[in-house]
Amino acid sequence: MPTRAPVNGYVSHWFDELPFSRGPLPGSRDADVCIVGAGYTGLWTAYYLKRADPSLRIVVLEARFAGFGASGRNGGWLSGLVPGDRERMARRYGRDGVVAWQRALNDAVDEVIAVAGREGIDAGIVKGGTLEVARNAAQASRLAAAVEAERRWQVDGIEPLTADEATRRIRLDGVVAGYHNPHCARIQPAQLVRGLADTVERLGVAVYERSPVIEIGAGRAVTPWGAVTAPVVLRATEGFTAALPGLKRRWLPMNSSMIATDPVPEQVWDTIGWQGRETLGDTAHGFFYAQRTVDDRIAIGGRSVPYRFASRIDRDGRVPERTIAHLTATLHSILPQVADVPIAHGWCGVLAVPRDWEATVDFDRETGLGWAGGYVGHGVTATNLAARTLTDLVLGRQSPLTRLPWVGHRSKSWEPEPLRWLGVRGMYLAYKAADWHEARGARRTSPIAVVADKIAGRPH
């Protein structure tokens, strides 16, 4: 077995070296639009606003550097996954609106690919779809239900797979069933966010890094180096939202962790396949997500320490050693072929989870304040759709995007501590117990997980 210790933290493996930091805000200034956060949401919004109206003076403020948060740490799934529960949203806002939302997200996959091509952003994009697999009977029952759900929501191209058909794509161990969804592309996340930052600067957007916003109010965003005064202020802070005054319980910063192997030797790839570069996931409650990277590594992630007390966040991506061990064991269980390939890097980051697990886009024309986020881990594509929607809202344009059901959606706040820590910890302990139960022969979803989903309000 490999014995070399992996690099731990330093934001993520996607940053092969940390970017040269742009300068901070050089004192107070005026703008037409101030965007707080230089991740995907903030940069996409700056891009579409500037393209729509080149005269706009747009300032983006970032606490560290562009892509420091989830945009530079995620699993690299540019997918049409809905950041919420379609059934619940349909009950509240109508089925047709949710179908339109799903179609818009699928279309957004191609929109990101098109913009990257047009702007010369090399993000390692390969649209190979997603391979979802089941490794026991209970997982297979959920997978079959997921196939039917995708078809009900008019997602085209869903292909159920037998075990043999799934393993012809990727020679995984212990697969009993699978399905392929074409609406996903593998990307290198940091290359996309770096490319977006460079692109908006070329368009004339001012991006200031090392400029943490300590207060957001109508008409202004305040940093230690000065304030930006603007009639429109947009919050794009996702997992870091809880650090802002008055927003401690708005969105919970959920932790997700990843590891990446050394480059896998060609002869080992010959035993694995994975020629289509599909993204890969499973239907366990403590699920994993993975990709074959641009440089032929395997990157795999999951939830190990899902939440830190009082909404604390990680220290520059440093992850507990037990999490690296857990993800390594998961990788070796599905792909024993790479048991002798060292783990190069482990890291983690936070994503935002609203209390009802439903993302939102909103803009208050009276105050000029807007926001988007709460993507529950499905934000790589949703950020693009959210940004185009925010652009229409800010510019006062009625469009099909402004009528989508997440526009104006409001979630209640999370419970105060210690209730939210106990609740999240209990939920994931329940999922762990449910996976243990199902791995030992349960034919259907464990009732432990069903109860946990109901209590947490999580989509299932």
Short mmCIF file of C-alpha atoms in Angstrom, two decimals:
data_model
loop_
_atom_site.label_atom_id
_atom_site.label_comp_id
_atom_site.label_asym_id
_atom_site.label_seq_id
_atom_site.Cartn_x
_atom_site.Cartn_y
_atom_site.Cartn_z
CA MET A 1 0.00 0.00 0.00
CA PRO A 2 1.19 3.57 -0.65
CA THR A 3 2.67 5.26 2.41
CA ARG A 4 3.41 8.82 1.23
CA ALA A 5 1.23 11.30 3.13
CA PRO A 6 -1.03 13.37 0.85
CA VAL A 7 -0.97 17.13 0.81
CA ASN A 8 -3.72 18.32 3.15
CA GLY A 9 -5.61 21.53 2.52
CA TYR A 10 -4.12 24.55 0.70
CA VAL A 11 -7.59 25.25 -0.66
CA SER A 12 -7.85 22.36 -3.17
CA HIS A 13 -6.02 20.16 -5.63
CA TRP A 14 -7.62 22.06 -8.50
CA PHE A 15 -5.29 24.95 -7.79
CA ASP A 16 -1.97 23.40 -8.80
CA GLU A 17 -0.56 26.63 -7.46
CA LEU A 18 -2.44 29.39 -5.70
CA PRO A 19 -3.22 32.25 -8.07
CA PHE A 20 -1.37 35.56 -7.88
CA SER A 21 -3.73 37.67 -5.86
CA ARG A 22 -5.34 40.75 -7.37
CA GLY A 23 -5.06 43.90 -5.31
CA PRO A 24 -7.55 44.94 -2.62
CA LEU A 25 -10.12 47.70 -2.88
CA PRO A 26 -8.03 50.91 -3.03
CA GLY A 27 -10.41 52.96 -0.91
CA SER A 28 -14.05 53.90 -1.13
CA ARG A 29 -15.60 54.30 -4.56
CA ASP A 30 -18.91 54.46 -6.41
CA ALA A 31 -20.29 51.91 -8.87
CA ASP A 32 -23.53 50.99 -10.58
CA VAL A 33 -23.44 47.39 -9.34
CA CYS A 34 -21.45 45.90 -6.47
CA ILE A 35 -21.18 42.11 -6.32
CA VAL A 36 -19.97 40.47 -3.10
CA GLY A 37 -18.16 37.21 -3.82
CA ALA A 38 -15.92 36.19 -6.74
CA GLY A 39 -17.07 32.62 -7.15
CA TYR A 40 -19.19 31.27 -9.97
CA THR A 41 -22.34 33.18 -8.97
CA GLY A 42 -20.64 36.54 -8.66
CA LEU A 43 -18.47 36.22 -11.76
CA TRP A 44 -21.22 34.86 -13.99
CA THR A 45 -23.48 37.72 -12.86
CA ALA A 46 -20.78 40.27 -13.63
CA TYR A 47 -20.27 38.64 -17.03
CA TYR A 48 -23.92 38.71 -18.11
CA LEU A 49 -24.60 42.19 -16.73
CA LYS A 50 -21.58 43.65 -18.50
CA ARG A 51 -22.45 41.89 -21.75
CA ALA A 52 -26.03 43.19 -21.52
CA ASP A 53 -24.99 46.76 -20.71
CA PRO A 54 -21.29 47.56 -21.28
CA SER A 55 -21.75 51.01 -19.72
CA LEU A 56 -22.36 49.54 -16.26
CA ARG A 57 -19.63 50.20 -13.69
CA ILE A 58 -19.40 46.84 -11.92
CA VAL A 59 -17.23 46.08 -8.89
CA VAL A 60 -16.68 42.56 -7.54
CA LEU A 61 -15.37 42.24 -3.96
CA GLU A 62 -13.72 39.00 -2.80
CA ALA A 63 -12.41 38.18 0.67
CA ARG A 64 -9.49 36.01 -0.51
CA PHE A 65 -9.14 35.30 -4.23
CA ALA A 66 -11.48 34.37 -7.06
CA GLY A 67 -12.62 30.78 -6.59
CA PHE A 68 -11.44 30.47 -2.99
CA GLY A 69 -14.77 28.98 -1.92
CA ALA A 70 -16.82 26.13 -3.36
CA SER A 71 -16.20 27.30 -6.93
CA GLY A 72 -12.56 26.23 -6.63
CA ARG A 73 -13.08 23.12 -4.51
CA ASN A 74 -16.06 21.23 -5.94
CA GLY A 75 -16.24 17.88 -7.69
CA GLY A 76 -16.28 19.33 -11.21
CA TRP A 77 -19.79 18.21 -12.18
CA LEU A 78 -21.30 20.64 -14.68
CA SER A 79 -24.69 18.96 -14.37
CA GLY A 80 -28.38 19.70 -14.75
CA LEU A 81 -29.12 18.56 -11.18
CA VAL A 82 -31.82 20.66 -9.56
CA PRO A 83 -30.69 22.42 -6.35
CA GLY A 84 -33.85 21.45 -4.49
CA ASP A 85 -36.78 19.05 -4.33
CA ARG A 86 -38.80 19.08 -7.57
CA GLU A 87 -41.88 17.47 -6.02
CA ARG A 88 -42.01 19.94 -3.17
CA MET A 89 -41.44 22.92 -5.45
CA ALA A 90 -44.16 21.66 -7.80
CA ARG A 91 -46.67 21.47 -4.95
CA ARG A 92 -45.90 25.07 -4.08
CA TYR A 93 -45.36 26.67 -7.48
CA GLY A 94 -46.84 24.30 -10.04
CA ARG A 95 -45.51 21.42 -12.07
CA ASP A 96 -45.02 23.33 -15.34
CA GLY A 97 -42.69 25.79 -13.66
CA VAL A 98 -40.52 23.02 -12.25
CA VAL A 99 -40.34 21.29 -15.64
CA ALA A 100 -39.19 24.61 -17.12
CA TRP A 101 -36.61 24.95 -14.31
CA GLN A 102 -35.24 21.49 -15.02
CA ARG A 103 -35.01 22.21 -18.75
CA ALA A 104 -33.30 25.52 -18.08
CA LEU A 105 -30.68 23.79 -15.94
CA ASN A 106 -30.04 21.17 -18.61
CA ASP A 107 -29.70 23.95 -21.18
CA ALA A 108 -27.33 25.80 -18.84
CA VAL A 109 -24.83 22.94 -19.15
CA ASP A 110 -24.50 23.76 -22.84
CA GLU A 111 -24.52 27.50 -22.13
CA VAL A 112 -21.43 27.18 -19.90
CA ILE A 113 -19.69 25.07 -22.53
CA ALA A 114 -20.54 27.63 -25.22
CA VAL A 115 -19.27 30.60 -23.18
CA ALA A 116 -16.06 28.79 -22.30
CA GLY A 117 -15.46 28.17 -26.00
CA ARG A 118 -16.33 31.72 -26.99
CA GLU A 119 -14.14 33.31 -24.33
CA GLY A 120 -11.21 30.93 -24.68
CA ILE A 121 -11.56 29.39 -21.21
CA ASP A 122 -9.86 25.99 -21.10
CA ALA A 123 -11.65 24.23 -18.25
CA GLY A 124 -11.01 20.65 -19.33
CA ILE A 125 -14.64 20.23 -20.36
CA VAL A 126 -15.80 16.83 -21.61
CA LYS A 127 -19.57 16.28 -21.86
CA GLY A 128 -19.68 12.57 -21.07
CA GLY A 129 -22.80 12.62 -18.88
CA THR A 130 -23.14 11.05 -15.44
CA LEU A 131 -23.02 7.38 -14.52
CA GLU A 132 -25.04 6.66 -11.37
CA VAL A 133 -24.59 3.19 -9.88
CA ALA A 134 -26.14 1.01 -7.22
CA ARG A 135 -24.13 -1.54 -5.24
CA ASN A 136 -26.87 -3.33 -3.29
CA ALA A 137 -30.57 -4.07 -3.60
CA ALA A 138 -31.77 -1.06 -1.61
CA GLN A 139 -29.63 1.29 -3.66
CA ALA A 140 -30.95 -0.36 -6.82
CA SER A 141 -34.52 0.33 -5.76
CA ARG A 142 -33.68 4.03 -5.29
CA LEU A 143 -31.88 4.08 -8.61
CA ALA A 144 -34.93 2.65 -10.40
CA ALA A 145 -37.11 5.26 -8.70
CA ALA A 146 -34.66 7.97 -9.78
CA VAL A 147 -34.91 6.83 -13.42
CA GLU A 148 -38.70 7.05 -13.26
CA ALA A 149 -38.49 10.46 -11.60
CA GLU A 150 -36.20 11.82 -14.32
CA ARG A 151 -38.62 10.63 -16.96
CA ARG A 152 -41.59 12.17 -15.12
CA TRP A 153 -39.74 15.46 -15.11
CA GLN A 154 -39.19 15.12 -18.85
CA VAL A 155 -35.41 14.76 -18.65
CA ASP A 156 -34.47 13.30 -22.01
CA GLY A 157 -31.76 10.74 -22.73
CA ILE A 158 -31.92 8.80 -19.45
CA GLU A 159 -30.57 5.30 -20.09
CA PRO A 160 -31.07 2.51 -17.50
CA LEU A 161 -28.11 0.13 -17.41
CA THR A 162 -27.65 -3.43 -16.30
CA ALA A 163 -24.62 -4.25 -14.19
CA ASP A 164 -22.77 -5.43 -17.30
CA GLU A 165 -23.66 -2.30 -19.26
CA ALA A 166 -22.54 -0.03 -16.40
CA THR A 167 -19.23 -1.82 -15.93
CA ARG A 168 -18.51 -1.69 -19.64
CA ARG A 169 -18.28 2.08 -19.14
CA ILE A 170 -16.28 1.94 -15.89
CA ARG A 171 -15.13 -1.39 -14.44
CA LEU A 172 -16.39 -0.79 -10.92
CA ASP A 173 -16.55 -3.46 -8.26
CA GLY A 174 -19.88 -4.72 -6.93
CA VAL A 175 -22.26 -2.83 -9.23
CA VAL A 176 -25.77 -4.31 -9.51
CA ALA A 177 -27.40 -1.60 -11.68
CA GLY A 178 -26.86 1.86 -13.10
CA TYR A 179 -28.15 4.61 -15.32
CA HIS A 180 -26.62 7.26 -17.55
CA ASN A 181 -27.77 10.88 -17.66
CA PRO A 182 -26.34 12.83 -20.62
CA HIS A 183 -26.79 16.27 -19.05
CA CYS A 184 -23.40 16.60 -17.38
CA ALA A 185 -19.83 17.51 -18.27
CA ARG A 186 -16.56 16.92 -16.45
CA ILE A 187 -14.72 20.17 -15.75
CA GLN A 188 -11.63 21.41 -13.93
CA PRO A 189 -13.36 23.80 -11.52
CA ALA A 190 -10.50 26.17 -10.74
CA GLN A 191 -9.68 26.65 -14.42
CA LEU A 192 -13.29 27.67 -15.06
CA VAL A 193 -13.39 30.20 -12.22
CA ARG A 194 -9.96 31.63 -13.09
CA GLY A 195 -11.03 31.95 -16.71
CA LEU A 196 -14.24 33.73 -15.72
CA ALA A 197 -12.33 36.20 -13.52
CA ASP A 198 -9.94 37.01 -16.36
CA THR A 199 -12.84 37.34 -18.81
CA VAL A 200 -14.85 39.81 -16.75
CA GLU A 201 -11.75 41.92 -16.18
CA ARG A 202 -11.18 42.07 -19.94
CA LEU A 203 -14.76 43.30 -20.27
CA GLY A 204 -14.03 46.13 -17.84
CA VAL A 205 -15.31 44.74 -14.53
CA ALA A 206 -13.18 45.69 -11.50
CA VAL A 207 -12.33 42.63 -9.38
CA TYR A 208 -10.80 43.35 -5.97
CA GLU A 209 -9.42 40.46 -3.93
CA ARG A 210 -8.27 40.46 -0.30
CA SER A 211 -11.28 42.71 0.34
CA PRO A 212 -13.57 40.97 2.87
CA VAL A 213 -17.01 42.52 3.10
CA ILE A 214 -17.98 43.02 6.73
CA GLU A 215 -21.36 44.64 6.17
CA ILE A 216 -23.93 44.70 3.38
CA GLY A 217 -26.74 47.21 3.34
CA ALA A 218 -28.97 49.02 0.89
CA GLY A 219 -26.68 50.94 -1.43
CA ARG A 220 -23.33 49.91 0.02
CA ALA A 221 -20.89 47.12 0.86
CA VAL A 222 -18.28 47.83 3.51
CA THR A 223 -14.74 46.42 3.66
CA PRO A 224 -11.82 47.26 5.98
CA TRP A 225 -10.32 49.29 3.10
CA GLY A 226 -13.40 51.35 2.31
CA ALA A 227 -16.95 51.03 1.04
CA VAL A 228 -18.42 50.57 -2.41
CA THR A 229 -21.55 52.67 -2.85
CA ALA A 230 -23.91 51.39 -5.54
CA PRO A 231 -27.67 51.40 -6.15
CA VAL A 232 -27.48 47.62 -6.74
CA VAL A 233 -25.65 45.33 -4.29
CA LEU A 234 -25.73 41.58 -4.97
CA ARG A 235 -24.71 38.94 -2.45
CA ALA A 236 -23.00 35.86 -3.93
CA THR A 237 -21.40 34.45 -0.79
CA GLU A 238 -22.85 30.87 -0.71
CA GLY A 239 -21.18 28.84 2.09
CA PHE A 240 -19.66 31.95 3.69
CA THR A 241 -23.01 33.74 4.11
CA ALA A 242 -23.26 32.84 7.81
CA ALA A 243 -20.27 35.08 8.56
CA LEU A 244 -22.20 38.22 7.55
CA PRO A 245 -24.12 40.23 10.18
CA GLY A 246 -27.72 39.13 10.52
CA LEU A 247 -27.30 36.02 8.33
CA LYS A 248 -25.87 33.52 10.82
CA ARG A 249 -28.81 31.14 10.46
CA ARG A 250 -29.87 31.91 6.88
CA TRP A 251 -27.89 29.14 5.17
CA LEU A 252 -26.00 26.35 6.85
CA PRO A 253 -22.36 25.92 5.69
CA MET A 254 -22.30 22.18 4.89
CA ASN A 255 -18.89 20.64 4.57
CA SER A 256 -17.84 18.33 1.73
CA SER A 257 -14.43 16.69 1.31
CA MET A 258 -12.39 15.32 -1.57
CA ILE A 259 -9.21 13.44 -2.35
CA ALA A 260 -7.25 13.09 -5.59
CA THR A 261 -4.85 10.32 -6.52
CA ASP A 262 -1.53 10.61 -8.25
CA PRO A 263 -1.87 10.27 -12.04
CA VAL A 264 -3.10 6.73 -12.73
CA PRO A 265 -0.71 4.74 -14.96
CA GLU A 266 -1.94 4.00 -18.46
CA GLN A 267 -1.85 0.24 -17.90
CA VAL A 268 -4.15 0.65 -14.90
CA TRP A 269 -6.54 2.78 -16.95
CA ASP A 270 -6.67 -0.11 -19.42
CA THR A 271 -8.20 -2.22 -16.62
CA ILE A 272 -10.68 0.50 -15.60
CA GLY A 273 -12.01 1.96 -18.83
CA TRP A 274 -13.69 5.30 -18.12
CA GLN A 275 -12.96 6.41 -21.68
CA GLY A 276 -16.10 8.57 -21.80
CA ARG A 277 -14.96 10.73 -18.86
CA GLU A 278 -18.42 10.40 -17.29
CA THR A 279 -18.85 11.87 -13.84
CA LEU A 280 -19.56 9.06 -11.39
CA GLY A 281 -21.83 8.78 -8.35
CA ASP A 282 -23.83 6.28 -6.35
CA THR A 283 -27.18 6.09 -4.58
CA ALA A 284 -25.95 5.45 -1.05
CA HIS A 285 -27.14 7.86 1.64
CA GLY A 286 -23.51 8.72 2.39
CA PHE A 287 -22.92 9.07 -1.33
CA PHE A 288 -19.70 9.63 -3.24
CA TYR A 289 -19.05 11.67 -6.37
CA ALA A 290 -16.05 11.29 -8.62
CA GLN A 291 -14.40 12.17 -11.92
CA ARG A 292 -11.47 11.20 -14.11
CA THR A 293 -9.48 14.40 -14.13
CA VAL A 294 -7.86 16.29 -16.98
CA ASP A 295 -4.44 14.92 -15.92
CA ASP A 296 -5.74 11.33 -15.50
CA ARG A 297 -6.10 11.22 -11.74
CA ILE A 298 -9.23 10.11 -9.91
CA ALA A 299 -10.86 12.73 -7.70
CA ILE A 300 -13.56 11.48 -5.34
CA GLY A 301 -15.57 13.24 -2.67
CA GLY A 302 -18.23 12.80 -0.04
CA ARG A 303 -19.52 14.07 3.29
CA SER A 304 -17.39 13.00 6.25
CA VAL A 305 -17.56 15.86 8.76
CA PRO A 306 -20.65 17.56 7.37
CA TYR A 307 -20.99 20.49 9.74
CA ARG A 308 -18.89 22.33 12.31
CA PHE A 309 -20.48 23.74 15.46
CA ALA A 310 -21.71 27.35 15.23
CA SER A 311 -21.30 27.41 11.43
CA ARG A 312 -17.50 27.44 11.59
CA ILE A 313 -15.66 26.76 8.36
CA ASP A 314 -12.44 24.94 7.51
CA ARG A 315 -8.96 26.40 7.56
CA ASP A 316 -8.06 26.79 3.90
CA GLY A 317 -9.35 23.36 2.99
CA ARG A 318 -7.62 21.28 5.66
CA VAL A 319 -9.53 18.02 6.17
CA PRO A 320 -9.37 15.50 9.06
CA GLU A 321 -7.02 12.60 8.37
CA ARG A 322 -9.86 10.17 9.09
CA THR A 323 -11.78 11.74 6.20
CA ILE A 324 -8.90 11.08 3.83
CA ALA A 325 -8.81 7.49 5.10
CA HIS A 326 -12.58 7.11 4.66
CA LEU A 327 -12.58 8.44 1.09
CA THR A 328 -9.55 6.32 0.24
CA ALA A 329 -11.37 3.23 1.50
CA THR A 330 -14.43 4.18 -0.58
CA LEU A 331 -12.29 4.59 -3.69
CA HIS A 332 -10.54 1.26 -3.19
CA SER A 333 -13.84 -0.52 -2.60
CA ILE A 334 -15.22 0.59 -5.97
CA LEU A 335 -11.95 0.55 -7.91
CA PRO A 336 -9.54 -1.91 -6.31
CA GLN A 337 -7.38 -1.49 -9.43
CA VAL A 338 -5.98 1.75 -7.95
CA ALA A 339 -5.10 0.36 -4.52
CA ASP A 340 -1.40 0.94 -5.21
CA VAL A 341 -1.81 4.46 -6.58
CA PRO A 342 -0.89 7.01 -3.89
CA ILE A 343 -3.33 9.67 -2.72
CA ALA A 344 -1.85 13.04 -3.64
CA HIS A 345 -4.15 15.55 -1.98
CA GLY A 346 -7.07 15.89 0.41
CA TRP A 347 -9.18 19.01 0.89
CA CYS A 348 -12.62 20.24 1.89
CA GLY A 349 -14.92 23.22 1.53
CA VAL A 350 -18.37 24.47 2.41
CA LEU A 351 -21.57 24.73 0.40
CA ALA A 352 -24.74 26.51 1.45
CA VAL A 353 -27.85 24.60 2.56
CA PRO A 354 -31.13 26.46 3.25
CA ARG A 355 -33.42 25.00 5.91
CA ASP A 356 -35.74 23.55 3.26
CA TRP A 357 -32.87 22.52 0.92
CA GLU A 358 -34.17 24.85 -1.82
CA ALA A 359 -31.94 27.34 -3.65
CA THR A 360 -33.14 30.85 -4.38
CA VAL A 361 -32.62 33.87 -6.61
CA ASP A 362 -34.10 37.21 -5.58
CA PHE A 363 -33.82 40.95 -6.10
CA ASP A 364 -35.58 43.68 -4.13
CA ARG A 365 -36.03 46.64 -6.44
CA GLU A 366 -36.85 49.00 -3.56
CA THR A 367 -33.60 48.41 -1.68
CA GLY A 368 -31.44 47.36 -4.61
CA LEU A 369 -30.34 44.26 -2.73
CA GLY A 370 -30.20 40.88 -4.45
CA TRP A 371 -28.81 37.45 -3.82
CA ALA A 372 -28.55 33.95 -5.19
CA GLY A 373 -27.39 30.69 -3.65
CA GLY A 374 -28.20 27.83 -1.34
CA TYR A 375 -27.35 25.38 -4.09
CA VAL A 376 -27.11 22.34 -1.75
CA GLY A 377 -24.07 21.02 -3.62
CA HIS A 378 -25.56 21.33 -7.12
CA GLY A 379 -24.25 24.78 -7.95
CA VAL A 380 -21.71 24.45 -10.74
CA THR A 381 -24.40 24.77 -13.42
CA ALA A 382 -27.09 26.42 -11.28
CA THR A 383 -24.83 29.43 -10.70
CA ASN A 384 -24.91 30.20 -14.41
CA LEU A 385 -28.70 30.04 -14.54
CA ALA A 386 -28.93 32.10 -11.34
CA ALA A 387 -26.62 34.77 -12.78
CA ARG A 388 -28.62 35.11 -15.99
CA THR A 389 -31.77 35.32 -13.88
CA LEU A 390 -30.27 37.99 -11.61
CA THR A 391 -29.23 39.92 -14.70
CA ASP A 392 -32.80 40.01 -15.96
CA LEU A 393 -34.12 40.98 -12.52
CA VAL A 394 -31.60 43.79 -12.06
CA LEU A 395 -32.23 45.18 -15.55
CA GLY A 396 -35.99 44.95 -15.07
CA ARG A 397 -36.47 42.49 -17.92
CA GLN A 398 -39.40 40.09 -17.73
CA SER A 399 -38.25 36.77 -19.16
CA PRO A 400 -38.90 33.03 -18.85
CA LEU A 401 -36.01 32.95 -16.36
CA THR A 402 -37.62 35.45 -14.00
CA ARG A 403 -40.71 33.24 -13.86
CA LEU A 404 -38.87 30.10 -12.72
CA PRO A 405 -40.02 28.78 -9.34
CA TRP A 406 -36.84 29.52 -7.39
CA VAL A 407 -37.17 33.25 -8.07
CA GLY A 408 -38.29 34.90 -4.86
CA HIS A 409 -38.39 31.64 -2.93
CA ARG A 410 -37.85 32.18 0.80
CA SER A 411 -36.66 29.56 3.30
CA LYS A 412 -37.02 29.84 7.05
CA SER A 413 -33.89 30.15 9.18
CA TRP A 414 -32.04 27.23 10.70
CA GLU A 415 -32.49 26.49 14.40
CA PRO A 416 -30.10 28.13 16.91
CA GLU A 417 -27.20 26.16 18.35
CA PRO A 418 -26.83 23.57 19.66
CA LEU A 419 -29.97 22.37 17.88
CA ARG A 420 -28.67 22.68 14.33
CA TRP A 421 -25.38 20.93 15.19
CA LEU A 422 -27.24 18.12 16.92
CA GLY A 423 -29.71 17.86 14.05
CA VAL A 424 -27.12 17.70 11.27
CA ARG A 425 -24.87 15.35 13.19
CA GLY A 426 -27.84 13.11 13.98
CA MET A 427 -28.95 13.13 10.34
CA TYR A 428 -25.60 11.92 9.04
CA LEU A 429 -25.21 9.33 11.79
CA ALA A 430 -28.63 8.04 10.72
CA TYR A 431 -27.52 7.89 7.08
CA LYS A 432 -24.40 5.99 8.09
CA ALA A 433 -26.54 3.49 10.02
CA ALA A 434 -28.94 3.21 7.08
CA ASP A 435 -26.11 2.44 4.65
CA TRP A 436 -24.78 -0.21 7.06
CA HIS A 437 -28.25 -1.77 7.27
CA GLU A 438 -28.76 -1.76 3.50
CA ALA A 439 -25.32 -3.25 2.81
CA ARG A 440 -26.36 -6.25 4.86
CA GLY A 441 -29.22 -7.30 2.65
CA ALA A 442 -32.11 -4.85 3.02
CA ARG A 443 -34.21 -4.85 -0.15
CA ARG A 444 -35.62 -1.37 0.24
CA THR A 445 -34.49 1.98 1.63
CA SER A 446 -33.80 1.75 5.34
CA PRO A 447 -36.56 3.31 7.48
CA ILE A 448 -33.79 5.05 9.43
CA ALA A 449 -32.98 7.14 6.35
CA VAL A 450 -36.66 7.83 5.63
CA VAL A 451 -37.12 9.28 9.12
CA ALA A 452 -33.89 11.29 8.84
CA ASP A 453 -35.01 12.79 5.52
CA LYS A 454 -38.36 13.85 6.95
CA ILE A 455 -36.85 15.44 10.05
CA ALA A 456 -34.16 17.27 8.06
CA GLY A 457 -36.53 18.33 5.28
CA ARG A 458 -34.00 16.95 2.80
CA PRO A 459 -34.98 15.92 -0.75
CA HIS A 460 -35.15 12.14 -1.22
#
